PDB file of C-alpha atoms in Angstrom:
ATOM      1  CA  UNK A   1     -40.268  21.942-141.247  1.00 70.00           C
ATOM      2  CA  UNK A   2     -37.465  22.073-143.801  1.00 74.00           C
ATOM      3  CA  UNK A   3     -37.522  18.274-144.050  1.00 74.00           C
ATOM      4  CA  UNK A   4     -41.226  18.361-144.875  1.00 74.00           C
ATOM      5  CA  UNK A   5     -40.666  21.060-147.487  1.00 77.00           C
ATOM      6  CA  UNK A   6     -37.981  18.925-149.157  1.00 75.00           C
ATOM      7  CA  UNK A   7     -40.304  15.952-149.420  1.00 74.00           C
ATOM      8  CA  UNK A   8     -39.203  12.360-149.712  1.00 71.00           C
ATOM      9  CA  UNK A   9     -40.461   8.802-149.795  1.00 68.00           C
ATOM     10  CA  UNK A  10     -44.121   8.828-150.779  1.00 71.00           C
ATOM     11  CA  UNK A  11     -44.495  12.541-150.002  1.00 73.00           C
ATOM     12  CA  UNK A  12     -43.637  14.997-152.754  1.00 75.00           C
ATOM     13  CA  UNK A  13     -42.207  18.410-151.959  1.00 77.00           C
ATOM     14  CA  UNK A  14     -44.974  21.032-151.740  1.00 79.00           C
ATOM     15  CA  UNK A  15     -42.713  23.268-153.857  1.00 81.00           C
ATOM     16  CA  UNK A  16     -42.144  20.532-156.441  1.00 81.00           C
ATOM     17  CA  UNK A  17     -38.431  20.196-155.659  1.00 82.00           C
ATOM     18  CA  UNK A  18     -36.886  16.969-156.911  1.00 82.00           C
ATOM     19  CA  UNK A  19     -34.168  15.189-154.961  1.00 79.00           C
ATOM     20  CA  UNK A  20     -30.805  16.696-155.919  1.00 80.00           C
ATOM     21  CA  UNK A  21     -32.248  19.901-157.406  1.00 86.00           C
ATOM     22  CA  UNK A  22     -31.003  23.348-156.393  1.00 89.00           C
ATOM     23  CA  UNK A  23     -34.164  23.962-154.346  1.00 84.00           C
ATOM     24  CA  UNK A  24     -33.725  20.643-152.570  1.00 84.00           C
ATOM     25  CA  UNK A  25     -30.164  21.520-151.523  1.00 87.00           C
ATOM     26  CA  UNK A  26     -31.149  25.044-150.466  1.00 87.00           C
ATOM     27  CA  UNK A  27     -33.752  23.537-148.139  1.00 84.00           C
ATOM     28  CA  UNK A  28     -31.303  20.852-147.037  1.00 83.00           C
ATOM     29  CA  UNK A  29     -28.710  23.389-145.908  1.00 89.00           C
ATOM     30  CA  UNK A  30     -31.306  26.000-144.902  1.00 86.00           C
ATOM     31  CA  UNK A  31     -30.964  25.101-141.231  1.00 85.00           C
ATOM     32  CA  UNK A  32     -27.247  25.926-141.127  1.00 90.00           C
ATOM     33  CA  UNK A  33     -27.659  29.722-140.696  1.00 93.00           C
ATOM     34  CA  UNK A  34     -30.225  29.190-137.930  1.00 89.00           C
ATOM     35  CA  UNK A  35     -28.057  26.675-136.122  1.00 89.00           C
ATOM     36  CA  UNK A  36     -25.036  28.967-136.332  1.00 92.00           C
ATOM     37  CA  UNK A  37     -27.063  31.967-135.114  1.00 95.00           C
ATOM     38  CA  UNK A  38     -28.368  30.023-132.097  1.00 94.00           C
ATOM     39  CA  UNK A  39     -24.916  28.607-131.372  1.00 92.00           C
ATOM     40  CA  UNK A  40     -23.366  32.076-131.435  1.00 94.00           C
ATOM     41  CA  UNK A  41     -26.164  33.521-129.267  1.00 96.00           C
ATOM     42  CA  UNK A  42     -25.931  30.777-126.657  1.00 95.00           C
ATOM     43  CA  UNK A  43     -22.146  31.004-126.675  1.00 96.00           C
ATOM     44  CA  UNK A  44     -22.381  34.708-125.820  1.00 96.00           C
ATOM     45  CA  UNK A  45     -24.885  33.940-123.058  1.00 96.00           C
ATOM     46  CA  UNK A  46     -22.761  31.147-121.545  1.00 95.00           C
ATOM     47  CA  UNK A  47     -19.546  33.177-121.620  1.00 96.00           C
ATOM     48  CA  UNK A  48     -21.210  36.192-119.990  1.00 96.00           C
ATOM     49  CA  UNK A  49     -22.757  34.003-117.263  1.00 96.00           C
ATOM     50  CA  UNK A  50     -19.367  32.354-116.651  1.00 95.00           C
ATOM     51  CA  UNK A  51     -17.646  35.745-116.368  1.00 96.00           C
ATOM     52  CA  UNK A  52     -20.302  36.977-113.925  1.00 96.00           C
ATOM     53  CA  UNK A  53     -19.811  33.870-111.780  1.00 95.00           C
ATOM     54  CA  UNK A  54     -16.038  34.375-111.736  1.00 95.00           C
ATOM     55  CA  UNK A  55     -16.417  38.060-110.810  1.00 96.00           C
ATOM     56  CA  UNK A  56     -18.741  37.156-107.937  1.00 96.00           C
ATOM     57  CA  UNK A  57     -16.328  34.519-106.623  1.00 94.00           C
ATOM     58  CA  UNK A  58     -18.574  31.587-107.439  1.00 93.00           C
ATOM     59  CA  UNK A  59     -17.201  28.215-106.338  1.00 93.00           C
ATOM     60  CA  UNK A  60     -17.576  25.703-109.161  1.00 89.00           C
ATOM     61  CA  UNK A  61     -18.651  22.178-108.196  1.00 87.00           C
ATOM     62  CA  UNK A  62     -16.730  19.137-109.340  1.00 83.00           C
ATOM     63  CA  UNK A  63     -17.893  18.152-112.825  1.00 82.00           C
ATOM     64  CA  UNK A  64     -19.463  21.542-113.511  1.00 86.00           C
ATOM     65  CA  UNK A  65     -18.532  22.847-116.944  1.00 86.00           C
ATOM     66  CA  UNK A  66     -16.746  26.161-116.991  1.00 90.00           C
ATOM     67  CA  UNK A  67     -18.186  27.789-120.117  1.00 92.00           C
ATOM     68  CA  UNK A  68     -15.322  30.161-120.865  1.00 93.00           C
ATOM     69  CA  UNK A  69     -14.459  31.459-124.338  1.00 93.00           C
ATOM     70  CA  UNK A  70     -12.286  28.383-125.058  1.00 93.00           C
ATOM     71  CA  UNK A  71     -14.729  25.699-123.892  1.00 91.00           C
ATOM     72  CA  UNK A  72     -17.707  27.241-125.699  1.00 93.00           C
ATOM     73  CA  UNK A  73     -15.876  26.540-128.961  1.00 93.00           C
ATOM     74  CA  UNK A  74     -13.984  23.358-128.078  1.00 91.00           C
ATOM     75  CA  UNK A  75     -16.803  21.293-126.528  1.00 87.00           C
ATOM     76  CA  UNK A  76     -19.398  21.860-129.280  1.00 88.00           C
ATOM     77  CA  UNK A  77     -16.698  21.225-131.892  1.00 90.00           C
ATOM     78  CA  UNK A  78     -15.722  17.931-130.234  1.00 87.00           C
ATOM     79  CA  UNK A  79     -19.372  16.913-129.953  1.00 83.00           C
ATOM     80  CA  UNK A  80     -20.025  17.788-133.603  1.00 84.00           C
ATOM     81  CA  UNK A  81     -17.039  15.712-134.722  1.00 88.00           C
ATOM     82  CA  UNK A  82     -18.137  12.834-132.471  1.00 84.00           C
ATOM     83  CA  UNK A  83     -21.661  13.023-133.882  1.00 81.00           C
ATOM     84  CA  UNK A  84     -20.366  13.072-137.451  1.00 85.00           C
ATOM     85  CA  UNK A  85     -18.130  10.063-136.835  1.00 86.00           C
ATOM     86  CA  UNK A  86     -20.952   8.236-135.061  1.00 83.00           C
ATOM     87  CA  UNK A  87     -23.180   8.815-138.084  1.00 80.00           C
ATOM     88  CA  UNK A  88     -20.486   7.629-140.472  1.00 85.00           C
ATOM     89  CA  UNK A  89     -20.068   4.414-138.498  1.00 82.00           C
ATOM     90  CA  UNK A  90     -23.812   3.890-138.088  1.00 76.00           C
ATOM     91  CA  UNK A  91     -24.065   4.282-134.329  1.00 76.00           C
ATOM     92  CA  UNK A  92     -26.063   6.901-132.431  1.00 69.00           C
ATOM     93  CA  UNK A  93     -24.379  10.166-131.492  1.00 69.00           C
ATOM     94  CA  UNK A  94     -25.520   9.844-127.878  1.00 68.00           C
ATOM     95  CA  UNK A  95     -23.591   6.606-127.555  1.00 74.00           C
ATOM     96  CA  UNK A  96     -20.365   8.391-128.498  1.00 81.00           C
ATOM     97  CA  UNK A  97     -21.057  11.676-126.725  1.00 80.00           C
ATOM     98  CA  UNK A  98     -21.711  10.051-123.328  1.00 80.00           C
ATOM     99  CA  UNK A  99     -18.117   8.825-122.904  1.00 84.00           C
ATOM    100  CA  UNK A 100     -16.864  12.043-124.489  1.00 84.00           C
ATOM    101  CA  UNK A 101     -18.660  14.088-121.822  1.00 85.00           C
ATOM    102  CA  UNK A 102     -17.148  11.872-119.115  1.00 87.00           C
ATOM    103  CA  UNK A 103     -13.723  12.560-120.577  1.00 84.00           C
ATOM    104  CA  UNK A 104     -14.477  16.308-120.471  1.00 83.00           C
ATOM    105  CA  UNK A 105     -14.997  16.021-116.711  1.00 84.00           C
ATOM    106  CA  UNK A 106     -18.798  16.046-116.574  1.00 86.00           C
ATOM    107  CA  UNK A 107     -20.261  13.945-113.762  1.00 88.00           C
ATOM    108  CA  UNK A 108     -21.526  10.501-114.813  1.00 87.00           C
ATOM    109  CA  UNK A 109     -25.169  11.163-113.937  1.00 86.00           C
ATOM    110  CA  UNK A 110     -25.251  14.361-116.019  1.00 87.00           C
ATOM    111  CA  UNK A 111     -23.385  12.713-118.925  1.00 85.00           C
ATOM    112  CA  UNK A 112     -25.762   9.735-118.861  1.00 84.00           C
ATOM    113  CA  UNK A 113     -28.888  11.889-118.753  1.00 86.00           C
ATOM    114  CA  UNK A 114     -27.588  14.168-121.513  1.00 85.00           C
ATOM    115  CA  UNK A 115     -26.702  11.206-123.750  1.00 82.00           C
ATOM    116  CA  UNK A 116     -30.137   9.657-123.139  1.00 82.00           C
ATOM    117  CA  UNK A 117     -31.827  12.957-124.053  1.00 84.00           C
ATOM    118  CA  UNK A 118     -29.780  13.139-127.277  1.00 81.00           C
ATOM    119  CA  UNK A 119     -30.724   9.571-128.182  1.00 81.00           C
ATOM    120  CA  UNK A 120     -34.404  10.201-127.420  1.00 83.00           C
ATOM    121  CA  UNK A 121     -34.548  13.383-129.506  1.00 82.00           C
ATOM    122  CA  UNK A 122     -32.716  12.011-132.537  1.00 80.00           C
ATOM    123  CA  UNK A 123     -34.610   8.712-132.599  1.00 82.00           C
ATOM    124  CA  UNK A 124     -37.962  10.493-132.179  1.00 83.00           C
ATOM    125  CA  UNK A 125     -37.123  12.944-134.974  1.00 82.00           C
ATOM    126  CA  UNK A 126     -36.000  10.139-137.283  1.00 82.00           C
ATOM    127  CA  UNK A 127     -39.075   8.033-136.508  1.00 83.00           C
ATOM    128  CA  UNK A 128     -41.374  10.993-137.136  1.00 81.00           C
ATOM    129  CA  UNK A 129     -39.688  11.727-140.466  1.00 80.00           C
ATOM    130  CA  UNK A 130     -39.991   8.097-141.564  1.00 82.00           C
ATOM    131  CA  UNK A 131     -43.656   8.024-140.529  1.00 81.00           C
ATOM    132  CA  UNK A 132     -44.519  11.300-142.293  1.00 77.00           C
ATOM    133  CA  UNK A 133     -42.793  10.205-145.503  1.00 78.00           C
ATOM    134  CA  UNK A 134     -44.551   6.840-145.496  1.00 80.00           C
ATOM    135  CA  UNK A 135     -41.376   4.865-144.957  1.00 82.00           C
ATOM    136  CA  UNK A 136     -42.435   3.341-141.609  1.00 84.00           C
ATOM    137  CA  UNK A 137     -45.348   0.983-141.244  1.00 86.00           C
ATOM    138  CA  UNK A 138     -47.399   2.341-138.284  1.00 85.00           C
ATOM    139  CA  UNK A 139     -48.147  -1.150-136.944  1.00 90.00           C
ATOM    140  CA  UNK A 140     -44.443  -2.079-136.808  1.00 88.00           C
ATOM    141  CA  UNK A 141     -43.607   1.311-135.328  1.00 86.00           C
ATOM    142  CA  UNK A 142     -46.178   0.823-132.551  1.00 90.00           C
ATOM    143  CA  UNK A 143     -44.918  -2.679-131.769  1.00 94.00           C
ATOM    144  CA  UNK A 144     -41.290  -1.607-131.554  1.00 91.00           C
ATOM    145  CA  UNK A 145     -42.210   1.491-129.526  1.00 89.00           C
ATOM    146  CA  UNK A 146     -44.039  -0.642-126.950  1.00 95.00           C
ATOM    147  CA  UNK A 147     -41.223  -3.179-126.960  1.00 96.00           C
ATOM    148  CA  UNK A 148     -38.702  -0.380-126.355  1.00 90.00           C
ATOM    149  CA  UNK A 149     -40.696   1.069-123.453  1.00 92.00           C
ATOM    150  CA  UNK A 150     -41.162  -2.331-121.766  1.00 96.00           C
ATOM    151  CA  UNK A 151     -37.521  -3.380-122.235  1.00 95.00           C
ATOM    152  CA  UNK A 152     -36.262  -0.011-121.012  1.00 89.00           C
ATOM    153  CA  UNK A 153     -38.413  -0.203-117.879  1.00 93.00           C
ATOM    154  CA  UNK A 154     -37.333  -3.790-117.253  1.00 95.00           C
ATOM    155  CA  UNK A 155     -33.676  -2.945-117.819  1.00 93.00           C
ATOM    156  CA  UNK A 156     -33.856   0.037-115.472  1.00 90.00           C
ATOM    157  CA  UNK A 157     -35.516  -2.081-112.798  1.00 92.00           C
ATOM    158  CA  UNK A 158     -33.052  -4.985-113.073  1.00 93.00           C
ATOM    159  CA  UNK A 159     -29.957  -2.776-113.166  1.00 90.00           C
ATOM    160  CA  UNK A 160     -31.315  -0.629-110.317  1.00 87.00           C
ATOM    161  CA  UNK A 161     -31.829  -3.717-108.151  1.00 89.00           C
ATOM    162  CA  UNK A 162     -28.408  -5.049-109.090  1.00 90.00           C
ATOM    163  CA  UNK A 163     -26.664  -1.760-108.219  1.00 85.00           C
ATOM    164  CA  UNK A 164     -28.364  -1.539-104.815  1.00 83.00           C
ATOM    165  CA  UNK A 165     -27.107  -5.006-103.781  1.00 74.00           C
TER     166      UNK A 165
END
């Protein structure tokens, strides 16, 4: 919603904010308080659930993240830095965060699925923004979407057959 209010491309801001104006930057950084509030809230939730599990003698499985007070700060910080560096180098954050999650001890299937979800969300959000702002030709978008779906299905099939041999 904040991206739409900022405007861009062929779509002007409904508030009349120009790129680089004070209003533009207020909308640009307007998500930061919300993100921090959610991060703090979920951190509290994860730490309390972890402490309850420890008190009840819960046996953690291999690769299961122990969301203690240290890890609830360290892991998001590492992922944020990895995402920032990935953006600076022009690669997707999910591509960097997958190996990072493996290094943190997360099982490969969970790391792979999480990285794929990150890639799906960020590419869908970017594509939607480009489409709304008139920066993506719908015909080209549809062609590349179909091409992506077909190639993904084919790749999954071929790799799945190859792994089962």
